[in-house]
């Protein structure tokens, strides 16, 4: 798509709309740095103040995030994700686990019914990467692999609203997984994950739901036992 010169009138609103389209379409991907201000000014044919106002508006909604001395980055790809992200930052680990229980049990069952061949490949790959990371001794790598596995299962539901909701929880999920990992002496033996992968791949919604319940219950018990 790219940027195009804007019409006179409500310049800031049109610039905001173009920025939102670039973000939602993936042309400005999640986590990427947006072009520098002079480049945006030249592409849009507007003044610096208009660009700055549009960027600030999207920073306020949570779509963009300024990083001092570095630039501005895409923080969320939709207003829904941004709103969830803001709320999740103020939640406890147990609150997030309760939400995960509500989402992931049904998501696991739905994924088992709707998964495609591509989803099966993605889940197998993510499950294998998670298992490999358990023995690596790198906590950050394990957390990333665990999250990638759960996102692969959620993606297999084919439900864009659920995918947006879950993606909006990414920061809170990362904190939750890291907290549970610190409390767990043997992540390789943590229940439910391999069982979940097998159930989704086999197309068994009951077993998939049971597997999701098992790992979330185990996580809740660990957290509650540490209080």
PDB file of C-alpha atoms in Angstrom:
ATOM      1  CA  UNK A   1       0.000   0.000   0.000  1.00  0.00           C
ATOM      2  CA  UNK A   2       2.563   2.613   1.121  1.00  0.00           C
ATOM      3  CA  UNK A   3       1.822   6.190   2.023  1.00  0.00           C
ATOM      4  CA  UNK A   4       0.160   8.773  -0.211  1.00  0.00           C
ATOM      5  CA  UNK A   5      -0.200  12.528  -0.069  1.00  0.00           C
ATOM      6  CA  UNK A   6      -3.230  13.542   1.962  1.00  0.00           C
ATOM      7  CA  UNK A   7      -5.961  15.995   1.110  1.00  0.00           C
ATOM      8  CA  UNK A   8      -6.516  19.276   2.868  1.00  0.00           C
ATOM      9  CA  UNK A   9      -9.023  19.360   5.709  1.00  0.00           C
ATOM     10  CA  UNK A  10      -8.712  17.090   8.707  1.00  0.00           C
ATOM     11  CA  UNK A  11      -5.128  16.176   7.898  1.00  0.00           C
ATOM     12  CA  UNK A  12      -4.356  14.423  11.156  1.00  0.00           C
ATOM     13  CA  UNK A  13      -7.390  12.138  10.877  1.00  0.00           C
ATOM     14  CA  UNK A  14      -6.373  11.045   7.388  1.00  0.00           C
ATOM     15  CA  UNK A  15      -2.781  10.445   8.460  1.00  0.00           C
ATOM     16  CA  UNK A  16      -3.999   8.383  11.416  1.00  0.00           C
ATOM     17  CA  UNK A  17      -6.213   6.351   9.069  1.00  0.00           C
ATOM     18  CA  UNK A  18      -3.267   5.633   6.759  1.00  0.00           C
ATOM     19  CA  UNK A  19      -1.060   4.614   9.664  1.00  0.00           C
ATOM     20  CA  UNK A  20      -3.778   2.311  11.014  1.00  0.00           C
ATOM     21  CA  UNK A  21      -4.160   0.667   7.598  1.00  0.00           C
ATOM     22  CA  UNK A  22      -0.406   0.080   7.343  1.00  0.00           C
ATOM     23  CA  UNK A  23      -0.416  -1.513  10.792  1.00  0.00           C
ATOM     24  CA  UNK A  24      -3.521  -3.657  10.313  1.00  0.00           C
ATOM     25  CA  UNK A  25      -2.418  -4.854   6.872  1.00  0.00           C
ATOM     26  CA  UNK A  26       0.957  -5.935   8.226  1.00  0.00           C
ATOM     27  CA  UNK A  27       2.952  -3.543   6.056  1.00  0.00           C
ATOM     28  CA  UNK A  28       4.142  -2.132   9.371  1.00  0.00           C
ATOM     29  CA  UNK A  29       4.466  -5.459  11.251  1.00  0.00           C
ATOM     30  CA  UNK A  30       4.036  -5.946  14.978  1.00  0.00           C
ATOM     31  CA  UNK A  31       7.290  -5.044  16.724  1.00  0.00           C
ATOM     32  CA  UNK A  32       8.717  -3.136  13.767  1.00  0.00           C
ATOM     33  CA  UNK A  33      10.016   0.434  13.851  1.00  0.00           C
ATOM     34  CA  UNK A  34       8.005   2.864  11.752  1.00  0.00           C
ATOM     35  CA  UNK A  35       9.804   5.144   9.265  1.00  0.00           C
ATOM     36  CA  UNK A  36      11.478   8.259  10.688  1.00  0.00           C
ATOM     37  CA  UNK A  37       9.550  11.496  10.829  1.00  0.00           C
ATOM     38  CA  UNK A  38      11.259  13.214   7.821  1.00  0.00           C
ATOM     39  CA  UNK A  39      10.404  10.236   5.629  1.00  0.00           C
ATOM     40  CA  UNK A  40       6.767  10.285   6.745  1.00  0.00           C
ATOM     41  CA  UNK A  41       6.518  14.036   6.173  1.00  0.00           C
ATOM     42  CA  UNK A  42       7.892  13.693   2.650  1.00  0.00           C
ATOM     43  CA  UNK A  43       5.636  10.758   1.733  1.00  0.00           C
ATOM     44  CA  UNK A  44       2.472  12.338   3.098  1.00  0.00           C
ATOM     45  CA  UNK A  45       3.079  15.914   1.996  1.00  0.00           C
ATOM     46  CA  UNK A  46       2.100  17.347   5.376  1.00  0.00           C
ATOM     47  CA  UNK A  47       3.894  19.251   8.115  1.00  0.00           C
ATOM     48  CA  UNK A  48       5.887  17.763  10.964  1.00  0.00           C
ATOM     49  CA  UNK A  49       3.245  18.800  13.487  1.00  0.00           C
ATOM     50  CA  UNK A  50       0.561  16.805  11.666  1.00  0.00           C
ATOM     51  CA  UNK A  51       2.732  13.684  11.633  1.00  0.00           C
ATOM     52  CA  UNK A  52       3.633  14.131  15.291  1.00  0.00           C
ATOM     53  CA  UNK A  53      -0.031  14.600  16.238  1.00  0.00           C
ATOM     54  CA  UNK A  54      -1.005  11.424  14.366  1.00  0.00           C
ATOM     55  CA  UNK A  55       1.797   9.416  15.972  1.00  0.00           C
ATOM     56  CA  UNK A  56       0.840  10.700  19.436  1.00  0.00           C
ATOM     57  CA  UNK A  57      -2.799   9.746  18.807  1.00  0.00           C
ATOM     58  CA  UNK A  58      -1.779   6.161  18.000  1.00  0.00           C
ATOM     59  CA  UNK A  59       0.591   6.085  20.972  1.00  0.00           C
ATOM     60  CA  UNK A  60      -2.368   7.052  23.154  1.00  0.00           C
ATOM     61  CA  UNK A  61      -4.495   4.203  21.767  1.00  0.00           C
ATOM     62  CA  UNK A  62      -1.635   1.765  22.285  1.00  0.00           C
ATOM     63  CA  UNK A  63      -0.918   0.918  18.660  1.00  0.00           C
ATOM     64  CA  UNK A  64       2.462   2.670  18.689  1.00  0.00           C
ATOM     65  CA  UNK A  65       5.127   2.844  21.369  1.00  0.00           C
ATOM     66  CA  UNK A  66       7.897   5.482  21.533  1.00  0.00           C
ATOM     67  CA  UNK A  67      11.337   4.329  22.634  1.00  0.00           C
ATOM     68  CA  UNK A  68      13.561   7.161  23.754  1.00  0.00           C
ATOM     69  CA  UNK A  69      16.599   7.563  21.555  1.00  0.00           C
ATOM     70  CA  UNK A  70      15.511   4.768  19.221  1.00  0.00           C
ATOM     71  CA  UNK A  71      12.258   5.557  17.447  1.00  0.00           C
ATOM     72  CA  UNK A  72       8.608   4.537  17.430  1.00  0.00           C
ATOM     73  CA  UNK A  73       7.533   0.894  17.226  1.00  0.00           C
ATOM     74  CA  UNK A  74       4.314  -0.948  16.416  1.00  0.00           C
ATOM     75  CA  UNK A  75       2.992  -2.134  19.775  1.00  0.00           C
ATOM     76  CA  UNK A  76      -0.330  -3.683  18.697  1.00  0.00           C
ATOM     77  CA  UNK A  77      -2.002  -4.350  15.365  1.00  0.00           C
ATOM     78  CA  UNK A  78      -5.551  -3.394  16.315  1.00  0.00           C
ATOM     79  CA  UNK A  79      -7.382  -1.235  18.809  1.00  0.00           C
ATOM     80  CA  UNK A  80      -8.771  -4.379  20.427  1.00  0.00           C
ATOM     81  CA  UNK A  81      -5.307  -5.801  21.018  1.00  0.00           C
ATOM     82  CA  UNK A  82      -4.082  -2.490  22.381  1.00  0.00           C
ATOM     83  CA  UNK A  83      -6.980  -2.233  24.851  1.00  0.00           C
ATOM     84  CA  UNK A  84      -6.420  -5.793  26.086  1.00  0.00           C
ATOM     85  CA  UNK A  85      -2.712  -5.132  26.427  1.00  0.00           C
ATOM     86  CA  UNK A  86      -3.306  -2.055  28.595  1.00  0.00           C
ATOM     87  CA  UNK A  87      -5.684  -3.942  30.887  1.00  0.00           C
ATOM     88  CA  UNK A  88      -3.553  -7.067  31.124  1.00  0.00           C
ATOM     89  CA  UNK A  89      -0.589  -5.031  32.377  1.00  0.00           C
ATOM     90  CA  UNK A  90      -2.533  -4.416  35.603  1.00  0.00           C
ATOM     91  CA  UNK A  91      -3.551  -8.045  36.154  1.00  0.00           C
ATOM     92  CA  UNK A  92      -2.137 -10.675  38.507  1.00  0.00           C
ATOM     93  CA  UNK A  93      -0.756 -14.025  37.379  1.00  0.00           C
ATOM     94  CA  UNK A  94      -3.792 -15.815  38.815  1.00  0.00           C
ATOM     95  CA  UNK A  95      -6.135 -13.425  37.007  1.00  0.00           C
ATOM     96  CA  UNK A  96      -4.412 -14.183  33.719  1.00  0.00           C
ATOM     97  CA  UNK A  97      -4.483 -17.935  34.389  1.00  0.00           C
ATOM     98  CA  UNK A  98      -8.232 -17.711  35.037  1.00  0.00           C
ATOM     99  CA  UNK A  99      -8.727 -15.945  31.714  1.00  0.00           C
ATOM    100  CA  UNK A 100      -6.514 -18.494  29.984  1.00  0.00           C
ATOM    101  CA  UNK A 101      -8.646 -21.295  31.428  1.00  0.00           C
ATOM    102  CA  UNK A 102     -11.759 -19.692  29.979  1.00  0.00           C
ATOM    103  CA  UNK A 103     -10.187 -19.155  26.570  1.00  0.00           C
ATOM    104  CA  UNK A 104      -7.884 -22.115  26.098  1.00  0.00           C
ATOM    105  CA  UNK A 105     -10.178 -24.983  27.097  1.00  0.00           C
ATOM    106  CA  UNK A 106     -12.709 -24.162  24.398  1.00  0.00           C
ATOM    107  CA  UNK A 107      -9.991 -23.051  21.986  1.00  0.00           C
ATOM    108  CA  UNK A 108      -8.273 -26.419  22.331  1.00  0.00           C
ATOM    109  CA  UNK A 109     -11.500 -28.261  21.526  1.00  0.00           C
ATOM    110  CA  UNK A 110     -12.244 -25.968  18.582  1.00  0.00           C
ATOM    111  CA  UNK A 111      -8.695 -26.338  17.248  1.00  0.00           C
ATOM    112  CA  UNK A 112      -9.105 -30.119  17.277  1.00  0.00           C
ATOM    113  CA  UNK A 113     -12.175 -29.785  15.079  1.00  0.00           C
ATOM    114  CA  UNK A 114     -11.005 -27.040  12.727  1.00  0.00           C
ATOM    115  CA  UNK A 115      -7.254 -27.604  12.378  1.00  0.00           C
ATOM    116  CA  UNK A 116      -5.890 -27.752   8.850  1.00  0.00           C
ATOM    117  CA  UNK A 117      -2.873 -29.618   7.524  1.00  0.00           C
ATOM    118  CA  UNK A 118      -0.887 -26.391   7.858  1.00  0.00           C
ATOM    119  CA  UNK A 119      -2.015 -26.040  11.472  1.00  0.00           C
ATOM    120  CA  UNK A 120      -0.968 -29.619  12.226  1.00  0.00           C
ATOM    121  CA  UNK A 121       2.494 -28.922  10.844  1.00  0.00           C
ATOM    122  CA  UNK A 122       2.765 -25.697  12.859  1.00  0.00           C
ATOM    123  CA  UNK A 123       1.646 -27.390  16.086  1.00  0.00           C
ATOM    124  CA  UNK A 124       4.038 -30.322  15.599  1.00  0.00           C
ATOM    125  CA  UNK A 125       6.911 -27.924  14.965  1.00  0.00           C
ATOM    126  CA  UNK A 126       6.035 -25.715  17.938  1.00  0.00           C
ATOM    127  CA  UNK A 127       5.596 -28.692  20.278  1.00  0.00           C
ATOM    128  CA  UNK A 128       8.976 -30.100  19.247  1.00  0.00           C
ATOM    129  CA  UNK A 129      10.636 -26.713  19.769  1.00  0.00           C
ATOM    130  CA  UNK A 130       9.055 -26.426  23.200  1.00  0.00           C
ATOM    131  CA  UNK A 131      10.314 -29.872  24.214  1.00  0.00           C
ATOM    132  CA  UNK A 132      13.813 -29.051  22.977  1.00  0.00           C
ATOM    133  CA  UNK A 133      13.854 -25.769  24.901  1.00  0.00           C
ATOM    134  CA  UNK A 134      13.016 -27.529  28.191  1.00  0.00           C
ATOM    135  CA  UNK A 135      16.522 -28.964  28.410  1.00  0.00           C
ATOM    136  CA  UNK A 136      18.380 -25.958  27.065  1.00  0.00           C
ATOM    137  CA  UNK A 137      18.717 -24.043  30.309  1.00  0.00           C
ATOM    138  CA  UNK A 138      17.706 -20.800  28.619  1.00  0.00           C
ATOM    139  CA  UNK A 139      14.580 -19.523  30.393  1.00  0.00           C
ATOM    140  CA  UNK A 140      13.861 -16.811  27.839  1.00  0.00           C
ATOM    141  CA  UNK A 141      14.058 -19.345  25.004  1.00  0.00           C
ATOM    142  CA  UNK A 142      11.708 -21.696  26.864  1.00  0.00           C
ATOM    143  CA  UNK A 143       9.158 -18.939  27.512  1.00  0.00           C
ATOM    144  CA  UNK A 144       9.248 -17.943  23.831  1.00  0.00           C
ATOM    145  CA  UNK A 145       8.855 -21.566  22.703  1.00  0.00           C
ATOM    146  CA  UNK A 146       5.979 -22.176  25.112  1.00  0.00           C
ATOM    147  CA  UNK A 147       4.131 -19.086  23.907  1.00  0.00           C
ATOM    148  CA  UNK A 148       4.718 -20.045  20.270  1.00  0.00           C
ATOM    149  CA  UNK A 149       3.148 -23.436  20.940  1.00  0.00           C
ATOM    150  CA  UNK A 150       0.031 -21.942  22.534  1.00  0.00           C
ATOM    151  CA  UNK A 151      -0.306 -19.386  19.746  1.00  0.00           C
ATOM    152  CA  UNK A 152      -0.131 -22.223  17.208  1.00  0.00           C
ATOM    153  CA  UNK A 153      -3.048 -23.953  18.927  1.00  0.00           C
ATOM    154  CA  UNK A 154      -5.063 -20.730  19.091  1.00  0.00           C
ATOM    155  CA  UNK A 155      -4.347 -20.054  15.410  1.00  0.00           C
ATOM    156  CA  UNK A 156      -5.748 -23.496  14.572  1.00  0.00           C
ATOM    157  CA  UNK A 157      -9.195 -22.355  15.740  1.00  0.00           C
ATOM    158  CA  UNK A 158      -9.403 -20.133  12.683  1.00  0.00           C
ATOM    159  CA  UNK A 159     -11.261 -17.551  14.780  1.00  0.00           C
ATOM    160  CA  UNK A 160      -9.804 -14.065  14.116  1.00  0.00           C
ATOM    161  CA  UNK A 161     -11.479 -12.496  17.167  1.00  0.00           C
ATOM    162  CA  UNK A 162     -10.055 -15.150  19.487  1.00  0.00           C
ATOM    163  CA  UNK A 163      -6.643 -14.807  17.842  1.00  0.00           C
ATOM    164  CA  UNK A 164      -6.754 -11.030  18.406  1.00  0.00           C
ATOM    165  CA  UNK A 165      -7.817 -11.481  22.026  1.00  0.00           C
ATOM    166  CA  UNK A 166      -5.032 -13.963  22.692  1.00  0.00           C
ATOM    167  CA  UNK A 167      -2.395 -11.893  20.927  1.00  0.00           C
ATOM    168  CA  UNK A 168      -3.449  -8.888  23.017  1.00  0.00           C
ATOM    169  CA  UNK A 169      -2.590 -10.924  26.099  1.00  0.00           C
ATOM    170  CA  UNK A 170       0.936 -11.733  24.902  1.00  0.00           C
ATOM    171  CA  UNK A 171       2.796  -9.625  27.466  1.00  0.00           C
ATOM    172  CA  UNK A 172       0.673 -10.958  30.313  1.00  0.00           C
ATOM    173  CA  UNK A 173       1.070 -14.514  28.995  1.00  0.00           C
ATOM    174  CA  UNK A 174       4.830 -14.090  28.837  1.00  0.00           C
ATOM    175  CA  UNK A 175       4.938 -12.918  32.453  1.00  0.00           C
ATOM    176  CA  UNK A 176       2.694 -15.791  33.524  1.00  0.00           C
ATOM    177  CA  UNK A 177       4.750 -18.452  31.743  1.00  0.00           C
ATOM    178  CA  UNK A 178       7.985 -17.006  33.162  1.00  0.00           C
ATOM    179  CA  UNK A 179       6.526 -16.991  36.691  1.00  0.00           C
ATOM    180  CA  UNK A 180       5.354 -20.603  36.451  1.00  0.00           C
ATOM    181  CA  UNK A 181       8.685 -21.651  34.942  1.00  0.00           C
ATOM    182  CA  UNK A 182      10.554 -20.152  37.900  1.00  0.00           C
ATOM    183  CA  UNK A 183       8.377 -22.151  40.302  1.00  0.00           C
ATOM    184  CA  UNK A 184       8.643 -25.423  38.359  1.00  0.00           C
ATOM    185  CA  UNK A 185      11.732 -27.572  38.895  1.00  0.00           C
ATOM    186  CA  UNK A 186      11.131 -29.730  35.817  1.00  0.00           C
ATOM    187  CA  UNK A 187       9.370 -27.995  32.899  1.00  0.00           C
ATOM    188  CA  UNK A 188       9.864 -31.092  30.750  1.00  0.00           C
ATOM    189  CA  UNK A 189       7.529 -32.997  33.068  1.00  0.00           C
ATOM    190  CA  UNK A 190       4.874 -30.269  33.178  1.00  0.00           C
ATOM    191  CA  UNK A 191       1.603 -31.964  32.181  1.00  0.00           C
ATOM    192  CA  UNK A 192      -0.682 -31.360  29.275  1.00  0.00           C
ATOM    193  CA  UNK A 193       1.342 -29.853  26.457  1.00  0.00           C
ATOM    194  CA  UNK A 194       2.324 -32.953  24.507  1.00  0.00           C
ATOM    195  CA  UNK A 195      -1.129 -34.348  25.224  1.00  0.00           C
ATOM    196  CA  UNK A 196      -2.712 -31.176  23.833  1.00  0.00           C
ATOM    197  CA  UNK A 197      -0.652 -31.339  20.660  1.00  0.00           C
ATOM    198  CA  UNK A 198      -1.527 -35.006  20.155  1.00  0.00           C
ATOM    199  CA  UNK A 199      -5.232 -34.431  20.763  1.00  0.00           C
ATOM    200  CA  UNK A 200      -5.495 -31.484  18.364  1.00  0.00           C
ATOM    201  CA  UNK A 201      -3.565 -33.368  15.690  1.00  0.00           C
ATOM    202  CA  UNK A 202      -5.789 -36.428  16.188  1.00  0.00           C
ATOM    203  CA  UNK A 203      -8.935 -34.307  15.978  1.00  0.00           C
ATOM    204  CA  UNK A 204     -10.123 -35.232  19.494  1.00  0.00           C
ATOM    205  CA  UNK A 205     -11.836 -32.168  21.050  1.00  0.00           C
ATOM    206  CA  UNK A 206     -12.584 -33.859  24.398  1.00  0.00           C
ATOM    207  CA  UNK A 207      -8.969 -34.906  24.934  1.00  0.00           C
ATOM    208  CA  UNK A 208      -7.761 -31.488  23.795  1.00  0.00           C
ATOM    209  CA  UNK A 209      -9.971 -29.724  26.320  1.00  0.00           C
ATOM    210  CA  UNK A 210      -8.825 -32.095  29.095  1.00  0.00           C
ATOM    211  CA  UNK A 211      -5.167 -31.495  28.222  1.00  0.00           C
ATOM    212  CA  UNK A 212      -5.624 -27.719  28.385  1.00  0.00           C
ATOM    213  CA  UNK A 213      -7.294 -28.030  31.772  1.00  0.00           C
ATOM    214  CA  UNK A 214      -4.422 -30.180  33.060  1.00  0.00           C
ATOM    215  CA  UNK A 215      -1.617 -27.720  32.343  1.00  0.00           C
ATOM    216  CA  UNK A 216      -3.609 -24.695  33.479  1.00  0.00           C
ATOM    217  CA  UNK A 217      -4.642 -26.422  36.726  1.00  0.00           C
ATOM    218  CA  UNK A 218      -1.027 -27.391  37.350  1.00  0.00           C
ATOM    219  CA  UNK A 219       0.108 -23.803  36.766  1.00  0.00           C
ATOM    220  CA  UNK A 220      -2.558 -22.435  39.099  1.00  0.00           C
ATOM    221  CA  UNK A 221      -1.533 -24.848  41.866  1.00  0.00           C
ATOM    222  CA  UNK A 222       2.101 -23.837  41.555  1.00  0.00           C
ATOM    223  CA  UNK A 223       1.283 -20.153  41.818  1.00  0.00           C
ATOM    224  CA  UNK A 224      -1.151 -20.597  44.696  1.00  0.00           C
ATOM    225  CA  UNK A 225       1.370 -22.788  46.545  1.00  0.00           C
ATOM    226  CA  UNK A 226       4.007 -20.050  46.336  1.00  0.00           C
ATOM    227  CA  UNK A 227       1.861 -17.377  48.003  1.00  0.00           C
TER     228      UNK A 227
END
